[in-house]
Coordinates of N, CA, C and O in Angstrom, one line a residue:
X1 N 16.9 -2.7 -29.5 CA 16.2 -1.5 -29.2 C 15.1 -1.8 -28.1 O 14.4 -2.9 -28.2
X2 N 15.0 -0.7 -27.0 CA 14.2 -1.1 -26.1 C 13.0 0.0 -26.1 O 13.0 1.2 -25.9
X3 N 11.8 -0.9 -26.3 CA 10.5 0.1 -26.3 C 9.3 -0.6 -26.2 O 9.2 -1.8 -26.4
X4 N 8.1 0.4 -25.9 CA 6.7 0.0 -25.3 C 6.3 -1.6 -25.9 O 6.8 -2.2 -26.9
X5 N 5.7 -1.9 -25.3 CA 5.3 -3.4 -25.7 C 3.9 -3.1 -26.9 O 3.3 -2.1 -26.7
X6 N 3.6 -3.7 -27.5 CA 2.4 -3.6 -28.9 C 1.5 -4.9 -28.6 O 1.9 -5.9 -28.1
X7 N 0.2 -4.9 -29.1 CA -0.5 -5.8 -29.0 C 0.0 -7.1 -29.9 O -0.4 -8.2 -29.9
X8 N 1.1 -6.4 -30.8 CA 1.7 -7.4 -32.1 C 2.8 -8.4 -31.8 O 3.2 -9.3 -32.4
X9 N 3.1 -7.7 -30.3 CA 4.2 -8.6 -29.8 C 3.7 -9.3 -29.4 O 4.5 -10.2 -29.1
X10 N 1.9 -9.8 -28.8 CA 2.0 -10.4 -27.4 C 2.5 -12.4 -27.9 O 2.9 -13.2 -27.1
X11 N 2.2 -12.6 -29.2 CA 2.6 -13.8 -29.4 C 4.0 -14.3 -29.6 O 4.2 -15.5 -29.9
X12 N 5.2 -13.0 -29.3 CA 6.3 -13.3 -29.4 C 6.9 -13.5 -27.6 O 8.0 -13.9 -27.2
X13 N 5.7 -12.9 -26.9 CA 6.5 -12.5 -25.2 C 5.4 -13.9 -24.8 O 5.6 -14.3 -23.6
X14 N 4.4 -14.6 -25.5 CA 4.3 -15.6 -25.1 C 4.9 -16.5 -25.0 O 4.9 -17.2 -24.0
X15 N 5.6 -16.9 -26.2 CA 6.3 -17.6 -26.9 C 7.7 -17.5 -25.5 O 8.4 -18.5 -25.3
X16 N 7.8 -16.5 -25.0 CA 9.2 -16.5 -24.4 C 8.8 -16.6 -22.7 O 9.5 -16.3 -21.8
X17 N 7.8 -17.0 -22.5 CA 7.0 -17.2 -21.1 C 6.9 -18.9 -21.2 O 7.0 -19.7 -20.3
X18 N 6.9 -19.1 -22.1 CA 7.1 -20.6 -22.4 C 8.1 -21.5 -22.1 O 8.1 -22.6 -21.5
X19 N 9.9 -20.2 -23.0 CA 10.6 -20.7 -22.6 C 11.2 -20.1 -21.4 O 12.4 -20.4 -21.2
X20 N 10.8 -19.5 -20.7 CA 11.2 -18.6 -19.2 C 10.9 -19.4 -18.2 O 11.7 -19.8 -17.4
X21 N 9.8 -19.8 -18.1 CA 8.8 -20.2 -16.5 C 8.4 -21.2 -16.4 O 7.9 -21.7 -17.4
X22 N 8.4 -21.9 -15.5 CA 7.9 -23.1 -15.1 C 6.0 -22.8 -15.0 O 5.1 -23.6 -14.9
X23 N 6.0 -22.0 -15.1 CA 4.4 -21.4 -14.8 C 4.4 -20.0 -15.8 O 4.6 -18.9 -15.5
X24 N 4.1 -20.4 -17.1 CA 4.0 -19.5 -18.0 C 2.5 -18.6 -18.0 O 1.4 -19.1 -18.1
X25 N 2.6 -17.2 -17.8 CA 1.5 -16.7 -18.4 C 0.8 -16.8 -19.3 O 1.5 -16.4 -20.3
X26 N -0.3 -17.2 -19.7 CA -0.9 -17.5 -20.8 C -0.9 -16.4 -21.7 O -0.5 -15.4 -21.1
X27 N -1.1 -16.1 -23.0 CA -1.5 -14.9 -24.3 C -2.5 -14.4 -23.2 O -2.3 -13.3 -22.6
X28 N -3.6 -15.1 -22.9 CA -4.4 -14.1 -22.7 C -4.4 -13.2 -20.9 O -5.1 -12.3 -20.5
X29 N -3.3 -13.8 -20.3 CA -2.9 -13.0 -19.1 C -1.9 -12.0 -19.2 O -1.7 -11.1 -18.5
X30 N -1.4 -12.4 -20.4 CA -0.1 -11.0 -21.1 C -1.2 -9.8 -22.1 O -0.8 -8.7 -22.3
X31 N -2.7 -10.3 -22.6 CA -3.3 -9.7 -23.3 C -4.0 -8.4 -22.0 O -3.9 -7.2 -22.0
X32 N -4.5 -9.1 -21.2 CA -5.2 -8.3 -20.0 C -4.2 -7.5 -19.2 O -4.6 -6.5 -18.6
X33 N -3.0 -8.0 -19.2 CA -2.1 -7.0 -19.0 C -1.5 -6.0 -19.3 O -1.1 -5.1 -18.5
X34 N -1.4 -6.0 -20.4 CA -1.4 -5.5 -21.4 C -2.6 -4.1 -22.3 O -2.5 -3.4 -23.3
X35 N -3.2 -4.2 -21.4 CA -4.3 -3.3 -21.3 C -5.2 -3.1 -20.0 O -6.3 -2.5 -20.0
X36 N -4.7 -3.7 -19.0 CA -5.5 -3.3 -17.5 C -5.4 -1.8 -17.0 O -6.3 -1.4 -16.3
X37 N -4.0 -0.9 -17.3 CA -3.8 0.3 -17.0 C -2.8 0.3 -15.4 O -2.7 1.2 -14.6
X38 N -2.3 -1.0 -15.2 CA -1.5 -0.6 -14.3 C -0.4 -1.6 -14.4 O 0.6 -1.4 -13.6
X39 N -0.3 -2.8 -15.4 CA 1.3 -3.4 -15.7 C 1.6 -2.3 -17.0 O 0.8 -1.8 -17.7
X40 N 3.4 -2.2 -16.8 CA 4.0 -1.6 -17.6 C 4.7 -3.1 -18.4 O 4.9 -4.1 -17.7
X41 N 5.2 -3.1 -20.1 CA 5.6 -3.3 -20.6 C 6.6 -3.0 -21.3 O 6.4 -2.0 -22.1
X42 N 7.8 -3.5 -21.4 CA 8.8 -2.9 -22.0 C 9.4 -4.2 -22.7 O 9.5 -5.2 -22.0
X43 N 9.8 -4.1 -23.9 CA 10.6 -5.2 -24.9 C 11.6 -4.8 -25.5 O 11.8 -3.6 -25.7
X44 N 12.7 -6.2 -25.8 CA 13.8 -5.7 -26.5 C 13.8 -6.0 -27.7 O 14.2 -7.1 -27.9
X45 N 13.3 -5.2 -28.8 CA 13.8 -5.9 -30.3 C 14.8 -6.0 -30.9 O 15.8 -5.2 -30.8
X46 N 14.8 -7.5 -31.7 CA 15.8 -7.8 -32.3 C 15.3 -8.0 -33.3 O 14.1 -8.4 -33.4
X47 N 15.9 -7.8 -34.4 CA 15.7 -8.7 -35.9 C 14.1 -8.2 -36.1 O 13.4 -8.7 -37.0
X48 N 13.6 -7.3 -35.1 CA 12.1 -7.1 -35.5 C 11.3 -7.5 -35.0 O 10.1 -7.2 -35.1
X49 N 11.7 -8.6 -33.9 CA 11.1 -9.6 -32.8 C 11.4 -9.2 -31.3 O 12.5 -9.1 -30.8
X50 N 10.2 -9.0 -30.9 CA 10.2 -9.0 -29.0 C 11.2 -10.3 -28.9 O 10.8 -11.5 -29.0
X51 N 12.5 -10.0 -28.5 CA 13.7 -11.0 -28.1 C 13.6 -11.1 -26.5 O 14.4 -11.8 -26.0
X52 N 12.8 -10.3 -25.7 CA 12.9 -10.1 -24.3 C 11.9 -9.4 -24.0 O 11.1 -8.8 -24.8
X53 N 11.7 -9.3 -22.6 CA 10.5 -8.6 -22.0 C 10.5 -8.1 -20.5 O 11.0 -8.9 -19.6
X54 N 10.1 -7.0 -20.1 CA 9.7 -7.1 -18.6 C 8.7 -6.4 -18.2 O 8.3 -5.4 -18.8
X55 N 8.4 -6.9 -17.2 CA 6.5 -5.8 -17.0 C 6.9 -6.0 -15.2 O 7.5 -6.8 -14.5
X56 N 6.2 -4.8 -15.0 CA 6.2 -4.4 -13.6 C 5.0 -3.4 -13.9 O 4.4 -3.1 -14.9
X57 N 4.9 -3.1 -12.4 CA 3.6 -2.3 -12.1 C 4.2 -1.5 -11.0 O 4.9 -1.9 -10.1
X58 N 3.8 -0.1 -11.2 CA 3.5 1.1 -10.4 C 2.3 0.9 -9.3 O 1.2 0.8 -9.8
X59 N 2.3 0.9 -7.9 CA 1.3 1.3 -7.0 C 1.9 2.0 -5.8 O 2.9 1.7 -5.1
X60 N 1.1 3.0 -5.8 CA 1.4 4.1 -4.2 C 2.5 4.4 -4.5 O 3.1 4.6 -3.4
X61 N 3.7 4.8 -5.7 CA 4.3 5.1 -5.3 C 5.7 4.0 -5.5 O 6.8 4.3 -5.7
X62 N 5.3 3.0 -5.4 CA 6.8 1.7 -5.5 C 6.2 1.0 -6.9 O 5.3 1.0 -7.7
X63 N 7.2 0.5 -6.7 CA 7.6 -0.4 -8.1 C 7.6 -1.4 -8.2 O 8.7 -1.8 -7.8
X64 N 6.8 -2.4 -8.7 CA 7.1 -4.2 -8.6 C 7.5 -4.4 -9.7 O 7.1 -3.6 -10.6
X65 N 8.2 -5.7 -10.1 CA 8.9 -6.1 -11.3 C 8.4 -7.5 -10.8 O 8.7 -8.2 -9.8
X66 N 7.2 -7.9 -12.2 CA 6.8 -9.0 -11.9 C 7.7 -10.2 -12.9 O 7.9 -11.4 -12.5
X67 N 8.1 -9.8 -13.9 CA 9.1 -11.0 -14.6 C 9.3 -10.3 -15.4 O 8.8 -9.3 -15.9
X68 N 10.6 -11.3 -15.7 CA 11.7 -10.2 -16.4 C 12.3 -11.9 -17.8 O 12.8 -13.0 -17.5
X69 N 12.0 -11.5 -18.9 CA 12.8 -13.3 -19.9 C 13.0 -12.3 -20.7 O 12.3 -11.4 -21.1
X70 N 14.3 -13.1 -21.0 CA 15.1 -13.3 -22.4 C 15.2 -14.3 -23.3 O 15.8 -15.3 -22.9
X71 N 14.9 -14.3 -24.4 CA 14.9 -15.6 -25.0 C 16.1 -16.7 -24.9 O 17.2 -16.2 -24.7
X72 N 16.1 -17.8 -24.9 CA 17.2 -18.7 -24.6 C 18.5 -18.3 -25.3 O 19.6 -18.1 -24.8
X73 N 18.1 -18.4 -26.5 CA 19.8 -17.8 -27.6 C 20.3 -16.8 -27.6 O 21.5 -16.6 -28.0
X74 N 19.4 -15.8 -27.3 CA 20.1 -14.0 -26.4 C 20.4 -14.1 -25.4 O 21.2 -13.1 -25.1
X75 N 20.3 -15.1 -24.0 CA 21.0 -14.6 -22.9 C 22.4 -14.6 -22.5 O 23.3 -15.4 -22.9
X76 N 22.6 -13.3 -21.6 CA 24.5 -13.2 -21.7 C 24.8 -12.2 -22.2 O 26.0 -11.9 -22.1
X77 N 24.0 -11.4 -23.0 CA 24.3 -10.7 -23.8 C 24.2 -8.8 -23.3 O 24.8 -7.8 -23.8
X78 N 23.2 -9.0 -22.2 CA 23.5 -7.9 -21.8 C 21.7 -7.3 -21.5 O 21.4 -6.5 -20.6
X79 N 20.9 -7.8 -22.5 CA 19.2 -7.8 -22.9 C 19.0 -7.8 -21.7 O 18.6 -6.7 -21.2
X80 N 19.1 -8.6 -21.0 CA 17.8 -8.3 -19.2 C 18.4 -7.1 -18.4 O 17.6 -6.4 -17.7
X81 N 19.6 -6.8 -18.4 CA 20.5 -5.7 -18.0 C 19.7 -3.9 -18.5 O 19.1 -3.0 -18.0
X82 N 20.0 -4.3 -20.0 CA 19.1 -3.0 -20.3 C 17.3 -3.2 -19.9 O 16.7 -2.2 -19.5
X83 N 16.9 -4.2 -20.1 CA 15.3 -3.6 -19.7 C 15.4 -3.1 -17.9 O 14.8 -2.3 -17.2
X84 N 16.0 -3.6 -17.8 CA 16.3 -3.7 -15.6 C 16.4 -2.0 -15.7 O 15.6 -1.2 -15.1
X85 N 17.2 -1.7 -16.3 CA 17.9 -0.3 -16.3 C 16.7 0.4 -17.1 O 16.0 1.3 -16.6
X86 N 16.3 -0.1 -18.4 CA 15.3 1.2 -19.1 C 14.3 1.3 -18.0 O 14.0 2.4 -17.7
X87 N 13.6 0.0 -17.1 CA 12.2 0.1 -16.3 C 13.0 1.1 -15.3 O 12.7 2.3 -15.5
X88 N 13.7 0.9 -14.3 CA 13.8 1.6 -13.1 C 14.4 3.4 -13.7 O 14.3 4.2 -12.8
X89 N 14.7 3.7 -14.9 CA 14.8 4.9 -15.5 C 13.9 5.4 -15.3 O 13.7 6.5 -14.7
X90 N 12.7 4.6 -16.0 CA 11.0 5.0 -16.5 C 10.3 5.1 -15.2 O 9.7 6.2 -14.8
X91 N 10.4 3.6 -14.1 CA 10.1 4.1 -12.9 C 10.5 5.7 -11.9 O 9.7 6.4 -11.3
X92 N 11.6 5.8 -12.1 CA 12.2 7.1 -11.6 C 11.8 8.2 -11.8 O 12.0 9.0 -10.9
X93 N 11.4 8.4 -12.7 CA 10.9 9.0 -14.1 C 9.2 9.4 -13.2 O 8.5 10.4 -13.4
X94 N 9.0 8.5 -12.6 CA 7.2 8.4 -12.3 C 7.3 8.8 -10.9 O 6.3 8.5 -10.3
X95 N 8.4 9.4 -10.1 CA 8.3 9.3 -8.8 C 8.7 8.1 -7.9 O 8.9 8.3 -6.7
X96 N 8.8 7.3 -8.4 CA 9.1 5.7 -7.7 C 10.1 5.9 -7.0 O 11.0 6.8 -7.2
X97 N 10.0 5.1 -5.9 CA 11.4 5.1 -5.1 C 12.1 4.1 -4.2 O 13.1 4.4 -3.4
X98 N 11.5 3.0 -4.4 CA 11.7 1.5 -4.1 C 10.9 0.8 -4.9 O 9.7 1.2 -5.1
X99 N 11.6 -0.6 -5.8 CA 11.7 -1.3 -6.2 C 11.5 -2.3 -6.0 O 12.6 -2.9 -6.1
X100 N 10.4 -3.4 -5.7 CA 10.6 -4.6 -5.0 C 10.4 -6.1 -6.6 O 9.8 -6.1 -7.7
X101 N 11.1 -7.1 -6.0 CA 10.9 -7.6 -7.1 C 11.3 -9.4 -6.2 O 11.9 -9.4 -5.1
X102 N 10.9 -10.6 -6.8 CA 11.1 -11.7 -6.3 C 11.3 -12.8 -7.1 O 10.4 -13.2 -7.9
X103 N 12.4 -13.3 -6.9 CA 13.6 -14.9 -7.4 C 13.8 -15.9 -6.7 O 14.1 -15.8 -5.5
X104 N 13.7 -16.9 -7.3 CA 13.6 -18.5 -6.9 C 15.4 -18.1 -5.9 O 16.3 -17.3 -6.3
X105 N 15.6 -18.7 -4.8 CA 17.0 -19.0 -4.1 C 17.5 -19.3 -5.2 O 18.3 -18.5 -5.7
X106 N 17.2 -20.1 -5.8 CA 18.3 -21.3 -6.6 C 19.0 -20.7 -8.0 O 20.1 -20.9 -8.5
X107 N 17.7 -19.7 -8.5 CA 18.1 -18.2 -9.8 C 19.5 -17.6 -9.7 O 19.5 -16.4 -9.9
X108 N 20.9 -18.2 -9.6 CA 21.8 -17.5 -9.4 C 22.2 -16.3 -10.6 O 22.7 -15.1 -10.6
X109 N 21.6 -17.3 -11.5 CA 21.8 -16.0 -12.7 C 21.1 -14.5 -12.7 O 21.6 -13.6 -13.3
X110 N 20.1 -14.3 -12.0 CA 18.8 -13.3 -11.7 C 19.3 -12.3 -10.7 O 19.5 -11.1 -10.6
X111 N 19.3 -13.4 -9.9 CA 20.0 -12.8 -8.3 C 21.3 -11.5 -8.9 O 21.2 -10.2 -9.0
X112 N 22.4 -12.7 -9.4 CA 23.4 -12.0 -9.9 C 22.5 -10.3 -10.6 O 22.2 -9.2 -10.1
X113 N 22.3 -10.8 -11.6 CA 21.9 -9.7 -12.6 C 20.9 -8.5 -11.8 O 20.8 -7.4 -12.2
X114 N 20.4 -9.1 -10.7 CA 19.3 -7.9 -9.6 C 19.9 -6.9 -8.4 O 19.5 -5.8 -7.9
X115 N 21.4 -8.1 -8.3 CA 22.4 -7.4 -7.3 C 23.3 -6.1 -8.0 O 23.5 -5.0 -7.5
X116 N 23.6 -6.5 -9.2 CA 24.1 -5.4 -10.6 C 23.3 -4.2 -10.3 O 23.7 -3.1 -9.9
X117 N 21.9 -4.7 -10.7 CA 21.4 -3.6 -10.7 C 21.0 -2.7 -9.5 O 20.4 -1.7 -9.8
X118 N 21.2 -2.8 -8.2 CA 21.0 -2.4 -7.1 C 19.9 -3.2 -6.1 O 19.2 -2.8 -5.2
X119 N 20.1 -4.2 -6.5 CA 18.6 -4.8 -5.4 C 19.3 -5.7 -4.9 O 20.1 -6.5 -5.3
X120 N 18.7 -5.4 -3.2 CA 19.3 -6.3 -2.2 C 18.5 -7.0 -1.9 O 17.4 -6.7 -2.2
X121 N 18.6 -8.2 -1.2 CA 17.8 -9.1 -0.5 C 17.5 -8.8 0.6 O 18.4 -8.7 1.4
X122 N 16.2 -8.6 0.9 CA 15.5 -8.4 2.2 C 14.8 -9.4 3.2 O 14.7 -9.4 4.4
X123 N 14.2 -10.6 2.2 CA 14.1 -11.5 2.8 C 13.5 -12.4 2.1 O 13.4 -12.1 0.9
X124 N 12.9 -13.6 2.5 CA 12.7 -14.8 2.0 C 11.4 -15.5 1.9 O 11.1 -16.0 3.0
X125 N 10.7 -15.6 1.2 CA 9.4 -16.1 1.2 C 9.6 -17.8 0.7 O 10.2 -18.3 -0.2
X126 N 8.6 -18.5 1.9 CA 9.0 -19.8 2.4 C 7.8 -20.6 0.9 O 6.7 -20.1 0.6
X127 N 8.6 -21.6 0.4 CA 7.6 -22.1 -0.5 C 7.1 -22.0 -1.5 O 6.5 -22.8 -2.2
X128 N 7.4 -20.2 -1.7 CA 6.7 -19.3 -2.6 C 6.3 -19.7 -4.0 O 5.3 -19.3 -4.6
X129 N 7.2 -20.4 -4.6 CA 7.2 -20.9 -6.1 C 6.7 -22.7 -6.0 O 6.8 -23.5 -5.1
X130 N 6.1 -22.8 -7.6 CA 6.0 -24.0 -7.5 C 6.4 -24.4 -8.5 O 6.8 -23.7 -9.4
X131 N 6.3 -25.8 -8.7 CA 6.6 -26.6 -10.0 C 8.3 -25.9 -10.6 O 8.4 -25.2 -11.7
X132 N 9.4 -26.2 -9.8 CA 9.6 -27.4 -8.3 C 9.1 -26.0 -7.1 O 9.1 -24.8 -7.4
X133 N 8.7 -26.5 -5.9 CA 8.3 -25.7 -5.1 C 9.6 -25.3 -4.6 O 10.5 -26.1 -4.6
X134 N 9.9 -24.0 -4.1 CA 11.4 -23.2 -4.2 C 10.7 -22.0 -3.1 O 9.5 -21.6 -3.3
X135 N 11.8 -21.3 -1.8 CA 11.6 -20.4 -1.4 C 11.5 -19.1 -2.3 O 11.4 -19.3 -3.5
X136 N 11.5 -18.1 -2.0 CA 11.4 -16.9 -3.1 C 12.7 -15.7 -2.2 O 12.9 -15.7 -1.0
X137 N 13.3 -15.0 -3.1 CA 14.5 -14.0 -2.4 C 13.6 -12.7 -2.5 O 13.5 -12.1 -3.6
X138 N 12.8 -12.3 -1.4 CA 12.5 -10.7 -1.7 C 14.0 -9.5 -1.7 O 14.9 -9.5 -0.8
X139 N 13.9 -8.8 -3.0 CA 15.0 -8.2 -3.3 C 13.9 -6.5 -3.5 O 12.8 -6.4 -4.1
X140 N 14.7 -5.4 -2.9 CA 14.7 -4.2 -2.8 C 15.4 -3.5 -3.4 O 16.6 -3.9 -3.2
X141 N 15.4 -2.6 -4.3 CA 16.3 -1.3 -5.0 C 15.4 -0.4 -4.6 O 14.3 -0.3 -5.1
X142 N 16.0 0.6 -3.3 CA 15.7 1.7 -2.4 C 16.4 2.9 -2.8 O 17.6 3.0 -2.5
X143 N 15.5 4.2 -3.8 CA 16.7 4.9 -4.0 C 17.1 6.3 -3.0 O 17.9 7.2 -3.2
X144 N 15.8 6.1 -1.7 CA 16.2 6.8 -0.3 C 16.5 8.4 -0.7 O 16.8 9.2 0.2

């Protein structure tokens, strides 16, 4: 089931920043997020547990998708597919009408799953990531 994120999850979407990122958000960067008034939150429950997560933010009008994890033993299953789909619904939903969002080159699995969902690659940001340092794929869902 896919719905609003709770202050009760933030130790389970930590927990999954841990196993997601080479550069995990801390609790307390998911807590300020979490109440700044401009990242959006959306989780997938399983079994009762935030099993997944993705937050993006609304500005002017577009949409950024700042990260998007599934826990290790749910992925494949289809979980990052529906939050991709419930956020750009919700985005749509707010006026939105480009989507920008950014993946390591080497993320073929992401890529894949961003291409599904309508986002193209626009271009390349040199270095962008670190720990290992990795270009970044700027990817666009334009819905024109």
């Amino acid at each position: 089931m896919i719905r609003w994120m709770l202050k009760d999850d933030l130790d389970a979407v930590a927990e999954l920043e841990q196993l997601s990122f080479s550069i995990p958000w801390s609790y307390e960067n998911l807590e300020q997020g979490l109440s700044n008034g401009l990242d959006q939150y959306l989780v997938w429950e399983e079994n009762g547990m935030a099993a997944g997560y993705i937050n993006f933010r609304i500005l002017a009008g577009e949409g950024e998708i700042e990260r998007v994890a599934v826990h290790p033993l749910l992925r494949g299953r289809g979980f990052g597919r529906k939050l991709m789909e419930a956020m750009v619904e919700y985005a749509s939903g707010q006026g939105v009408r480009d989507i920008t969002l950014d993946v390591r080159v080497n993320n073929q699995t992401a890529i894949n799953l961003y291409e599904s969902c309508g986002f193209v690659k626009e271009a390349i940001r040199k270095d962008y990531y670190r720990e290992p340092t990795e270009d970044a794929i700027i990817m666009w869902r334009r819905f024109a």
